[in-house]
XYZ file of C-alpha atoms in Angstrom:
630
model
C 84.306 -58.061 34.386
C 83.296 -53.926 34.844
C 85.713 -51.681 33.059
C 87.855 -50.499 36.182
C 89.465 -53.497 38.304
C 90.300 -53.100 42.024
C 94.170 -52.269 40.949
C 92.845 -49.180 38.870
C 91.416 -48.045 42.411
C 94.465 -48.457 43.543
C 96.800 -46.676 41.323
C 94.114 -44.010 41.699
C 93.756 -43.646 45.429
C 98.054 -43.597 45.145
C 97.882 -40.672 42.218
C 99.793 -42.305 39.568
C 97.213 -44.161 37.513
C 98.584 -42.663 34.235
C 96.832 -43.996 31.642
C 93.417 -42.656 33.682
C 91.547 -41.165 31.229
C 91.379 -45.061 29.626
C 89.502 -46.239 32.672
C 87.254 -42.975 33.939
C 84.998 -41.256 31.595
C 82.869 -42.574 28.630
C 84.203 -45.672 27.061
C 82.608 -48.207 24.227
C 83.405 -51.613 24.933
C 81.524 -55.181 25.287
C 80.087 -56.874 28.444
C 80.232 -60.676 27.073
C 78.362 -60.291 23.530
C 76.753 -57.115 24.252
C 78.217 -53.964 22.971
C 77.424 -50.740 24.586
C 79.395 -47.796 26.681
C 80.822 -48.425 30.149
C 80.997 -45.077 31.950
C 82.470 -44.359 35.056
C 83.050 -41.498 37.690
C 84.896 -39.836 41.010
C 82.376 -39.348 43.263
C 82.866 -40.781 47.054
C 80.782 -38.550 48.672
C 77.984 -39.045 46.988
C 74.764 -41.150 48.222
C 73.881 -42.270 44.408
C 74.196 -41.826 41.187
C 73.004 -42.390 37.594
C 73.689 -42.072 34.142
C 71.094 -39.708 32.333
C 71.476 -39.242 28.226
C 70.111 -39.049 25.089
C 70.576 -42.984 25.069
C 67.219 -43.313 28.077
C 65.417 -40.171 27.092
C 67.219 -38.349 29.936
C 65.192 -40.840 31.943
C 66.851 -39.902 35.319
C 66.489 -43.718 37.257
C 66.624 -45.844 34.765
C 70.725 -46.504 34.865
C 71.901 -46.674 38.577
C 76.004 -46.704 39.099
C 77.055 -49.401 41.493
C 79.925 -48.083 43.926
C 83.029 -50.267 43.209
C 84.580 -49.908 46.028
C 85.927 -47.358 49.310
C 87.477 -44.918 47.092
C 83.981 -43.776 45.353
C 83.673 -44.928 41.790
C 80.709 -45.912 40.347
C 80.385 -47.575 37.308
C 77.173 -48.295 34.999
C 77.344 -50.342 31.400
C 74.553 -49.136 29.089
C 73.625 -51.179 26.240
C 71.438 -48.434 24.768
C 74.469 -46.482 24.693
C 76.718 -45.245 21.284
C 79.368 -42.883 19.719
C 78.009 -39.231 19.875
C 75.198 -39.803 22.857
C 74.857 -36.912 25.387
C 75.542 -37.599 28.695
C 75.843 -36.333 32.144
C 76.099 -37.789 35.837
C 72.964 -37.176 37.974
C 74.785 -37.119 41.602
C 72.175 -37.300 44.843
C 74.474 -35.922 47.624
C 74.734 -36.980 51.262
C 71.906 -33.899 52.192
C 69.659 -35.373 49.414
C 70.426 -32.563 46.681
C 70.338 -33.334 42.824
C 73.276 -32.139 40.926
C 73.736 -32.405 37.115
C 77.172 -32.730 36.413
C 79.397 -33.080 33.000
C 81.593 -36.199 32.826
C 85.241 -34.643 34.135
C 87.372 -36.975 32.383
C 85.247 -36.677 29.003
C 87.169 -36.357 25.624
C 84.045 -34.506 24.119
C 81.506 -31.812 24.800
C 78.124 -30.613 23.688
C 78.741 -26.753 22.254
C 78.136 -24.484 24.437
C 75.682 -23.222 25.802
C 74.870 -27.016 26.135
C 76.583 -28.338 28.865
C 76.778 -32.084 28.517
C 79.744 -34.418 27.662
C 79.390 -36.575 24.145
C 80.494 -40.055 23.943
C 83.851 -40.660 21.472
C 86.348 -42.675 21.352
C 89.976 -41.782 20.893
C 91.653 -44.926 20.772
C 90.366 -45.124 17.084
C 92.114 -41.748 15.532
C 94.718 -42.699 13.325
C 98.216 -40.711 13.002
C 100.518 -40.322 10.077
C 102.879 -38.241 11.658
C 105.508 -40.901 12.809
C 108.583 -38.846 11.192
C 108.352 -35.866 13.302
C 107.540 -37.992 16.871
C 110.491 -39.611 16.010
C 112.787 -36.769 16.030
C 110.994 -35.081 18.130
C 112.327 -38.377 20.222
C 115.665 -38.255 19.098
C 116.096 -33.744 20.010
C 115.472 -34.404 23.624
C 118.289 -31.999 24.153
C 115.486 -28.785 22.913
C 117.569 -26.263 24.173
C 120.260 -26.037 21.583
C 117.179 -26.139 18.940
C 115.208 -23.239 17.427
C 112.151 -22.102 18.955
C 109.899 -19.728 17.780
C 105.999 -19.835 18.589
C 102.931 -18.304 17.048
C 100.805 -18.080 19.618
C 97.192 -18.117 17.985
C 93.368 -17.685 19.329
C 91.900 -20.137 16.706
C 88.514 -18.077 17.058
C 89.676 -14.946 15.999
C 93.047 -15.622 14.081
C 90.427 -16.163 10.826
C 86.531 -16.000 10.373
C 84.369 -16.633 7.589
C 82.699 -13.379 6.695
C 78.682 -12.800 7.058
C 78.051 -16.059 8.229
C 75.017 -17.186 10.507
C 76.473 -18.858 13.791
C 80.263 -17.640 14.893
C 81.675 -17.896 11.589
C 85.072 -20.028 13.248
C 86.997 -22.158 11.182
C 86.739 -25.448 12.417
C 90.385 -27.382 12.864
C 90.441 -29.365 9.839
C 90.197 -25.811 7.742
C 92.271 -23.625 9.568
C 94.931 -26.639 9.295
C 96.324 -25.592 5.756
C 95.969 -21.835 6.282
C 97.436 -21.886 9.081
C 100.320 -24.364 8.362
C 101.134 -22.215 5.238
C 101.061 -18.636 7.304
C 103.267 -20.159 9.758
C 106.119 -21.379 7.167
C 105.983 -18.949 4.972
C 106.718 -16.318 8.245
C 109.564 -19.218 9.620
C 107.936 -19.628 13.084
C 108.618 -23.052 14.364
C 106.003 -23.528 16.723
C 102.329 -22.953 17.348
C 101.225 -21.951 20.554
C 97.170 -22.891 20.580
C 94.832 -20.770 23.482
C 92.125 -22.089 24.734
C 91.663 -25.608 23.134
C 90.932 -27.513 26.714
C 86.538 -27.379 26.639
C 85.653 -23.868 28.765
C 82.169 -22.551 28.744
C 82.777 -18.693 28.545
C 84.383 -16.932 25.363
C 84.937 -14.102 27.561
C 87.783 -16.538 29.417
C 89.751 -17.367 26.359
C 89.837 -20.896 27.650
C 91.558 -19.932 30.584
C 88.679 -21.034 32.993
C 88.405 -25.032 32.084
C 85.786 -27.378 32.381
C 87.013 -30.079 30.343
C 90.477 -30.854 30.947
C 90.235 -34.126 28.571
C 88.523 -32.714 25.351
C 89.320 -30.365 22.925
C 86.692 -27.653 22.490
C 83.844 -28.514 20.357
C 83.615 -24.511 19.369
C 86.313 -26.063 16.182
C 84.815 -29.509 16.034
C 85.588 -33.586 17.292
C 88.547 -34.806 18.391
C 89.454 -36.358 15.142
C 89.231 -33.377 13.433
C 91.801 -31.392 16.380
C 93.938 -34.485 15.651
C 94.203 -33.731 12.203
C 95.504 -30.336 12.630
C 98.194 -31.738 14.966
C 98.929 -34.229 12.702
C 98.767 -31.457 9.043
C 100.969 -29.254 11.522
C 103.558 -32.343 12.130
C 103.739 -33.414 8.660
C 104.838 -29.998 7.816
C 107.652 -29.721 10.782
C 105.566 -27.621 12.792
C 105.495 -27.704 16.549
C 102.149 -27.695 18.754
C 102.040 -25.981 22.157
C 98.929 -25.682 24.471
C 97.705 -23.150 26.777
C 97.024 -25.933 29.866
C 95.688 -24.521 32.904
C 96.080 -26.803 36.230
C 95.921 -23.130 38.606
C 91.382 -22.558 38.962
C 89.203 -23.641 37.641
C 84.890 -22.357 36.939
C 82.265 -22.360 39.859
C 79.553 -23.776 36.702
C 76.940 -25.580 38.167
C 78.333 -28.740 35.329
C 81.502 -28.693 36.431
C 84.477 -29.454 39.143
C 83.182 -27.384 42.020
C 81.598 -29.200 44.822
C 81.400 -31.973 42.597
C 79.559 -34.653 44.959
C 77.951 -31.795 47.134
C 81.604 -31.726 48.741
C 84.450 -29.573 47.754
C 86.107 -32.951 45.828
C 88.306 -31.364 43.818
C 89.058 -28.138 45.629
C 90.591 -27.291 48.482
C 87.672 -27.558 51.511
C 88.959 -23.934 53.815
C 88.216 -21.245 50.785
C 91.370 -19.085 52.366
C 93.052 -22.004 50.483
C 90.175 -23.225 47.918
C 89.408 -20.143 46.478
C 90.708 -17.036 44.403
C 88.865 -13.644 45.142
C 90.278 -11.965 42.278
C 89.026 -14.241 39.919
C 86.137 -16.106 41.298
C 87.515 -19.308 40.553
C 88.085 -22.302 43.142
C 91.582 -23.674 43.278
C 92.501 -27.536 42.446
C 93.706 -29.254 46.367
C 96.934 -30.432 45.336
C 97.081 -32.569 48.776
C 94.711 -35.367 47.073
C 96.049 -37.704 45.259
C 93.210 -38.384 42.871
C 93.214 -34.500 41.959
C 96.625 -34.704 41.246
C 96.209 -38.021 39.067
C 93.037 -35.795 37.464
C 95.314 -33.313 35.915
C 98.946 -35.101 35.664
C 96.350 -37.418 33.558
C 95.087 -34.239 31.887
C 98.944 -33.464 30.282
C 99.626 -36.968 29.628
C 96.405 -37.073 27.331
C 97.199 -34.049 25.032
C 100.794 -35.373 25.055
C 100.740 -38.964 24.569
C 97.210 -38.981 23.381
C 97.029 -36.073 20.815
C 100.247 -35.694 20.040
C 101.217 -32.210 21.571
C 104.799 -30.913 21.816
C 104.243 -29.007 24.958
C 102.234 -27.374 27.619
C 102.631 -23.751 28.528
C 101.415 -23.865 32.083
C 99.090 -20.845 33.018
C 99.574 -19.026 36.544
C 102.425 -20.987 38.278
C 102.945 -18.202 40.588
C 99.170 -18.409 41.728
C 99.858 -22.175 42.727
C 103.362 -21.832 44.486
C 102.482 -18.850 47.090
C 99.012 -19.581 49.156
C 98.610 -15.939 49.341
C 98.894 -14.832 45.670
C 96.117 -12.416 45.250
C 94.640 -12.390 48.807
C 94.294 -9.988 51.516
C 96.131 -10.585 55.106
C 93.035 -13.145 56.466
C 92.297 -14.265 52.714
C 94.803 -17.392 53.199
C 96.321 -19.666 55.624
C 100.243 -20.112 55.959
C 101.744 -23.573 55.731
C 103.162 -25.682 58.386
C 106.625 -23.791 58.273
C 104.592 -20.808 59.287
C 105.285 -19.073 54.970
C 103.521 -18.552 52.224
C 104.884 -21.621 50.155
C 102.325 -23.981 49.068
C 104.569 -27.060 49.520
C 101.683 -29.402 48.193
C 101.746 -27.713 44.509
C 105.631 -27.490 44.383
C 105.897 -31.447 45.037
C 102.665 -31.925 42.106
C 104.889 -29.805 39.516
C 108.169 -31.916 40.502
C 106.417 -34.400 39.930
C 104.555 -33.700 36.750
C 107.453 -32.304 34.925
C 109.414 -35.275 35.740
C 107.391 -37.899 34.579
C 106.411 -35.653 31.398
C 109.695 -35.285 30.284
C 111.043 -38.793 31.401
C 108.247 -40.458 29.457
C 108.277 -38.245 26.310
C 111.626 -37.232 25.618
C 111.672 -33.829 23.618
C 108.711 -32.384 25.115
C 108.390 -28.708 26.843
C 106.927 -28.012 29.718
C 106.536 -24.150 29.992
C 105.963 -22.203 32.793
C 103.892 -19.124 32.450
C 105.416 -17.818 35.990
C 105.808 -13.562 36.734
C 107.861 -13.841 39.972
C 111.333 -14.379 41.079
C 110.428 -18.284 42.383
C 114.012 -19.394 42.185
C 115.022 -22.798 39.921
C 111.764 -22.603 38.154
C 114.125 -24.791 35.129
C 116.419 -26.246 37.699
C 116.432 -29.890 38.059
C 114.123 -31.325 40.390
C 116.748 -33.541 42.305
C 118.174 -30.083 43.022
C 115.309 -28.346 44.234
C 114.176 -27.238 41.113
C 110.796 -27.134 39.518
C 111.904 -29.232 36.818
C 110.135 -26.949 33.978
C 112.240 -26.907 30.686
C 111.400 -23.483 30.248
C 110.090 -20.051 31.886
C 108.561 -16.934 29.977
C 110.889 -14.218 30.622
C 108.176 -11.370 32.421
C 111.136 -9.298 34.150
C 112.367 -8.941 30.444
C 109.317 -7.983 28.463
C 108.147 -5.416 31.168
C 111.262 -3.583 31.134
C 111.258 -4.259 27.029
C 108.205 -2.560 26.514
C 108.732 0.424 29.675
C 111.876 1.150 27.449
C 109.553 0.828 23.914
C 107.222 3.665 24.776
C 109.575 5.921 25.448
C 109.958 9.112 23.810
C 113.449 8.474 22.276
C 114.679 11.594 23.525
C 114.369 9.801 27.230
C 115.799 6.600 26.068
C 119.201 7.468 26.886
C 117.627 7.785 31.164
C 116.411 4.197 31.181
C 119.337 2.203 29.034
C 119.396 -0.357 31.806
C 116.116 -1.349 31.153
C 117.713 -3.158 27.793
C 120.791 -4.434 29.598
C 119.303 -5.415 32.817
C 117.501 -8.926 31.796
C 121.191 -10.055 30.911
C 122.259 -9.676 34.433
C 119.936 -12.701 35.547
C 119.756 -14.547 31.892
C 121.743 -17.920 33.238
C 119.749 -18.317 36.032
C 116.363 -20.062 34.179
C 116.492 -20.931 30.992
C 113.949 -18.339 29.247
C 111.144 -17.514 26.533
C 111.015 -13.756 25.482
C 107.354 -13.308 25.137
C 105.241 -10.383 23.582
C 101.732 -12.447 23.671
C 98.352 -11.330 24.329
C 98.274 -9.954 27.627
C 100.380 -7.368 26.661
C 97.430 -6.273 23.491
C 94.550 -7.284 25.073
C 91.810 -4.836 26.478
C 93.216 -0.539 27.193
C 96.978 -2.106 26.356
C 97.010 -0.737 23.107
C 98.697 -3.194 20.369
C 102.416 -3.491 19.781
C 102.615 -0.557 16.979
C 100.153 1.611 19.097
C 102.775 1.427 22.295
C 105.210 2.855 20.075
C 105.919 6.569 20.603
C 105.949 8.877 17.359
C 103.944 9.765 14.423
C 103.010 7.020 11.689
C 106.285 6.192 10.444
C 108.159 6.081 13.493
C 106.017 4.200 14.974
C 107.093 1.269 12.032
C 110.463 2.350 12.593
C 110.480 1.989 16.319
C 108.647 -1.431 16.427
C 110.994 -2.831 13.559
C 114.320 -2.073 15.707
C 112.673 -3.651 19.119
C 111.958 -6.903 17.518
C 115.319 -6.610 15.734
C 116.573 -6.695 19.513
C 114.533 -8.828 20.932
C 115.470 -11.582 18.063
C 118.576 -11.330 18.751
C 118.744 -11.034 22.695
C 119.537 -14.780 24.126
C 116.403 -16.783 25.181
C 113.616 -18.816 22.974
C 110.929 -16.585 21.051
C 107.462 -16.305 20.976
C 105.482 -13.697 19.274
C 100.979 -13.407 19.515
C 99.358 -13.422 16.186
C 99.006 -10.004 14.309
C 101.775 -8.402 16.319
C 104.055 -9.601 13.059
C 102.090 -7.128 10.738
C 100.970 -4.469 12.976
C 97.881 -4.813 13.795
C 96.199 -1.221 14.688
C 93.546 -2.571 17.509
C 93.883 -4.088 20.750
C 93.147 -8.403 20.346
C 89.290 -9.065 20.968
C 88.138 -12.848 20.532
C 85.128 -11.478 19.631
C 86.521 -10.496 15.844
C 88.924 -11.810 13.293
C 92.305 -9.860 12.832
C 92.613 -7.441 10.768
C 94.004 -8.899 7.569
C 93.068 -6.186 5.308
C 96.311 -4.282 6.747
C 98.721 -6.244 4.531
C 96.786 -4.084 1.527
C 98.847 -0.706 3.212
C 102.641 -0.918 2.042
C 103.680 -0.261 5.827
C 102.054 -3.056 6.775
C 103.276 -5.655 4.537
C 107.056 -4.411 5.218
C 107.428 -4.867 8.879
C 105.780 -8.345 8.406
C 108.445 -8.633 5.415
C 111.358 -7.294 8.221
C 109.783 -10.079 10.929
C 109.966 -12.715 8.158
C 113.283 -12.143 7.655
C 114.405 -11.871 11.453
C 112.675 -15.368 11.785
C 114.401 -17.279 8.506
C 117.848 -15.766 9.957
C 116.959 -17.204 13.858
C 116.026 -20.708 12.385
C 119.430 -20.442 10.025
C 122.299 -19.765 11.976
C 122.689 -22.103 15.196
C 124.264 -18.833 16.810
C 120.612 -17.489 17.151
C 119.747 -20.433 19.404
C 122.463 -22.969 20.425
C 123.794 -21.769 23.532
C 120.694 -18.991 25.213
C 121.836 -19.854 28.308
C 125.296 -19.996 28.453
C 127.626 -16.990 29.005
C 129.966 -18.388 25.957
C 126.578 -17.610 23.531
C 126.248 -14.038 23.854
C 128.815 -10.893 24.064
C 128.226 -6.999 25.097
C 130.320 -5.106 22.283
C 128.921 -1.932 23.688
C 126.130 -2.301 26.800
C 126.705 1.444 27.804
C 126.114 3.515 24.738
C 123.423 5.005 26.226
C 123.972 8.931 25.057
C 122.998 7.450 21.559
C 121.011 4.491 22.570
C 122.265 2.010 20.696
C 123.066 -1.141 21.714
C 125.809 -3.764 19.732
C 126.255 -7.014 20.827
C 127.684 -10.679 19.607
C 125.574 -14.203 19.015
C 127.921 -17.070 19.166
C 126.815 -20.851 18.369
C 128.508 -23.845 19.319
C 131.249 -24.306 16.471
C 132.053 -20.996 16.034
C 131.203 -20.265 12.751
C 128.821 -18.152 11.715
C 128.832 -15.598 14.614
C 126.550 -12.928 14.507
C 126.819 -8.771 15.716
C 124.088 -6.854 16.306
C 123.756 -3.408 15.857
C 120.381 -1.658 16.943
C 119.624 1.932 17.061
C 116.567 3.388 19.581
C 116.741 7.230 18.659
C 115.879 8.927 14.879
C 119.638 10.429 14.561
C 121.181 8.961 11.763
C 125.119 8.016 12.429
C 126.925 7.711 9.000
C 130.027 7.908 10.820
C 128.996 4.705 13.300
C 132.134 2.913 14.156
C 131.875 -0.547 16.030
C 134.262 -2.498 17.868
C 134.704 -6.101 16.707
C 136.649 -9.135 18.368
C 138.657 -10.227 15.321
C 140.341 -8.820 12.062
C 138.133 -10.352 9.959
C 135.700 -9.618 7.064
C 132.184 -8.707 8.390
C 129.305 -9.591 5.931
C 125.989 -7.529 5.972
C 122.797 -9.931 5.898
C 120.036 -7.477 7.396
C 120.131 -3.860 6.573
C 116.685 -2.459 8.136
C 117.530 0.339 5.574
C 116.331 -1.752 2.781
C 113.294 -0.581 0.573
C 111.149 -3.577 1.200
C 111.390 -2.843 4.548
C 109.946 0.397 4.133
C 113.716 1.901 4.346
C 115.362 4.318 1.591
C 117.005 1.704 0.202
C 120.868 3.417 0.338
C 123.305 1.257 -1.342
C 126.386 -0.348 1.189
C 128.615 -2.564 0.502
C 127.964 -6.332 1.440
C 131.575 -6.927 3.457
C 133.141 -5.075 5.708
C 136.923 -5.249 6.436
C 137.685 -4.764 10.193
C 140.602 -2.227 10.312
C 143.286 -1.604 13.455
C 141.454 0.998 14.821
C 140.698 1.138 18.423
C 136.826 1.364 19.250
C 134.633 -0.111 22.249
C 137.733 -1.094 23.680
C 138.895 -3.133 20.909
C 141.922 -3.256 18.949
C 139.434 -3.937 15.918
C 136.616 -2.615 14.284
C 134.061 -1.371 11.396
C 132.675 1.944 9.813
C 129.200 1.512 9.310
C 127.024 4.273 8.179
C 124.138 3.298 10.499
C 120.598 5.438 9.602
C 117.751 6.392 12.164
C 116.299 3.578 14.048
C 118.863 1.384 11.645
C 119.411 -2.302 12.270
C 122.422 -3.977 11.101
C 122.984 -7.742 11.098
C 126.672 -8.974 10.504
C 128.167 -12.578 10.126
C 131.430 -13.454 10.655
């Protein structure tokens, strides 16, 4: 009996063989007595093919793969065969051409530059993190929880100084630091780049070649495991970077796999992407669509992962994204809709989420695709969540304003609430907006030295406090100076300079006080959760506005000041007469404010302001953010 039976082929050839990556690939098992490694591969156009690794000297006859049957996969058991072997698939095409390909569906990869797969076996890591998959079962409702993400470049988050090779920290070490960073700061997630096996550094993972195995750049599976599994055990959530859009023209990899475009589209007006010189996945095949729904269900169900942020949805919904009038090929409605990928994410998102209750699937999309979170039965894409672009463009137009000009532009703050109930959103600031000429977060700030820290403390004072999920990329919490390289390790020795360490301090606090109060999180997406106390104050650009949870209790106002005029005399409307207590003052020394003493509770008084019967006296400084509950 081979390793794949005739009703694998089947699920296969009908694209919902979900447990996949158990049947293709490398696998140790037993034929009879004998032990050994049964491997098998996608390859129907091919004319032959063997099984060349370290286990027959790269010998490149001596293990043939018998065809099993119409839909082309070939399987060969190798007795010679064990843990850690390099391997790769030597394909002879229909014209007679040798190609030397790495196993798709492998969990494991030579480091690069090597470009073979490595036989493992996942079925043998062992988990202790049972307590957090079972809540993480029993939240399936995420919305009305906290979320927060870290997103983090392992390669250049730490390094170890003056060392020979890249000087990373492989998973197992960066687990603790990393763990403790994140808890200590109140994050609730980690958002990992570029952990799917890629050959170029230059890509940060973003161009995949191994869409089954972590990258060996950090070390084995067992050891990416474990930093799942330290993460879980400390109530940590893991999200990955997945990237289903392109993939790499390598020579080892997907494209014209078995000297036919197998896993691409076959016209390149659909197959390909001039701007990025990638070849894009044919979503009309049903074994391409098992390939990568298999992909997700492997980091979920497999390694334990909490969610996928899914690169470049916009690239897979419109056939001409990127391309040139001749550069694409409308569908059969005559429009730019590529009805083939919106039918693959209705169906991945729905069997994600129906399988693994509690898990996100994110959707990294920078259009106006309606129902991108809408329910699939509706019409809807079936995503629990979508990065909020339109918001963090006009966020960080507004940010680099001289304040003086602030007071032109005060829609671009208010406008992101006109559409907020329409997806359910992530405010993002993550790499893309630091990389390469984008300048970091501080460096977009207008102003000298100071206000620069004083400007960059009051937007993410706003932007915690604006309705939608968080996420924040690593060193943007302290300040870094430079733009994000992978080629380096962030720049740590900031937190020596007192400026430094206080906006980190100010960012700490903003997270502890989103994870505390429910009002900060319960209802993002529902007109009930948020409240304009003053949306038009845009002669002083400042903007005051209400957080409500579920219950009721433990509202929240926010006050938030864009210009350096100090308003001692600030008076704010309120909805109730009620005591207001003051639980962030940006003003505060270890914030890097002048530490002014003001009282802790505020008494609203009958006094008619924002068009309220009720309100408050605060004595609000330059670029000053106040926090009330009530």
């Amino acid at each position: 009996m081979g390793n794949v039976t005739k009703y694998d082929m089947y699920l296969f050839g009908e694209g919902t063989h979900y447990d996949i990556y158990k049947k293709l690939g490398a696998h140790p098992g037993k034929r009879g007595k004998t032990s050994g490694v049964y491997f098998d591969v996608w390859a129907p156009h091919a004319k032959n093919v063997w099984v060349i690794g370290s286990f027959n000297n790269w010998n490149e006859k001596k293990n043939p793969m018998k065809c099993l049957g119409p839909n082309g996969i070939y399987e060969a058991f190798v007795p010679a065969a064990r843990q850690g072997d390099l391997y790769k698939f030597l394909i002879e095409t229909e014209s007679g051409e040798m190609l030397y390909k790495a196993d798709p569906y492998a969990n494991y990869a030579e480091l690069r530059p090597g470009t073979a797969s490595r036989v493992t076996d996942i079925e043998q890591i062992r988990w202790t993190d049972q307590a957090w998959m079972e809540k993480r079962r029993e939240h399936e409702d995420v919305y009305d929880q906290p979320l927060s993400v870290y997103e983090v470049h392992m390669g250049s988050w730490r390094r170890h100084p003056g060392s020979e090779d890249d000087g990373f920290y492989t998973y197992r070490e960066i687990a603790p630091q990393l763990t403790e960073y994140v808890k200590e700061m109140g994050y609730t997630h980690v958002e990992l780049m570029g952990i799917a096996e890629y050959p170029f550094d230059g890509s940060w993972g973003y161009q995949v070649t191994g869409y089954y195995a972590p990258t060996s750049r950090y070390g084995t599976p067992e050891d990416f495991a474990y930093l799942v599994n330290y993460l879980h055990r400390h109530k940590i959530g893991v999200i990955l970077d997945w990237v289903p859009a392109h993939f790499p023209r390598d020579a080892h990899g997907l494209a014209c796999f078995d000297g036919t475009c197998l896993y691409e589209y076959a016209d390149p007006r659909k197959g390909e992407h001039p701007d990025w010189g990638t070849k894009i996945f044919d979503y009309a095949k049903n074994e391409v669509k098992n390939f990568l729904i298999g992909s997700a269900l492997l980091w979920i169900e497999q390694f334990h992962i909490d969610g996928l942020r899914v690169d470049a949805v916009a690239s897979m919904l419109y056939l001409d994204y990127g391309k040139q009038d001749g550069q694409w090929v409308a569908n059969e409605y005559g429009d730019n809709k590529n009805l083939e990928a919106i039918e693959f994410f209705k169906h991945l998102n729905t069997l994600i989420i129906g399988r693994n209750p509690g898990v996100m699937m994110i959707a990294e999309e920078s259009t106006a695709w309606p129902m991108v979170t809408g329910k699939a039965e509706d019409g809807g894409l079936n995503f629990t969540y979508k990065w909020n672009m339109g918001w963090m463009h006009d966020f960080l137009d507004y940010m680099k304003l001289d304040p003086y000009f602030r007071k032109f532009n005060h829609n671009r703050m208010t406008f992101a609430m006109s559409y907020n109930y329409s997806e359910k959103y992530i405010l993002v600031l993550s790499h893309d907006e630091v990389v390469h000429l984008k300048c970091s977060m501080i460096n977009k700030m207008p102003g000298l030295n100071e206000d620069k820290f004083r400007n960059l403390k009051v937007g993410y004072a706003f932007m915690m406090g604006h309705p939608g999920k968080k996420l924040l990329f690593m060193g943007q919490d302290f300040a870094q100076l430079g733009e994000w390289s992978e080629e380096r390790e962030l720049d740590w020795f900031l937190l020596e300079k007192p400026e430094h360490r206080q906006i980190q301090e100010f960012v700490k606090e903003l997270l502890h006080i989103y994870k505390k109060y429910p009002s900060m999180y319960h209802m993002d997406d529902q007109m009930e959760g948020f409240e304009w106390i003053n949306a038009n104050d845009g002669d002083r650009s400042i903007f005051s506005f209400i957080r409500r949870g579920k219950t009721g209790r433990n509202s929240l106002l926010f006050v938030c000041n864009f210009t350096p005029v100090a308003r001692p005399d600030y008076r704010v409307g309120v909805p109730k007469k009620k005591q207001y207590t003051l639980i962030l003052d940006s003003d505060e020394a270890r914030f890097g404010g002048e530490g002014r003493e003001r009282p802790a509770v505020y008494k609203a008084e009958k006094s008619e302001c924002d068009g309220r019967e009720f309100s408050i006296a605060y004595d609000l400084p330059e670029y000053g953010v106040a926090v009330f509950k009530f």
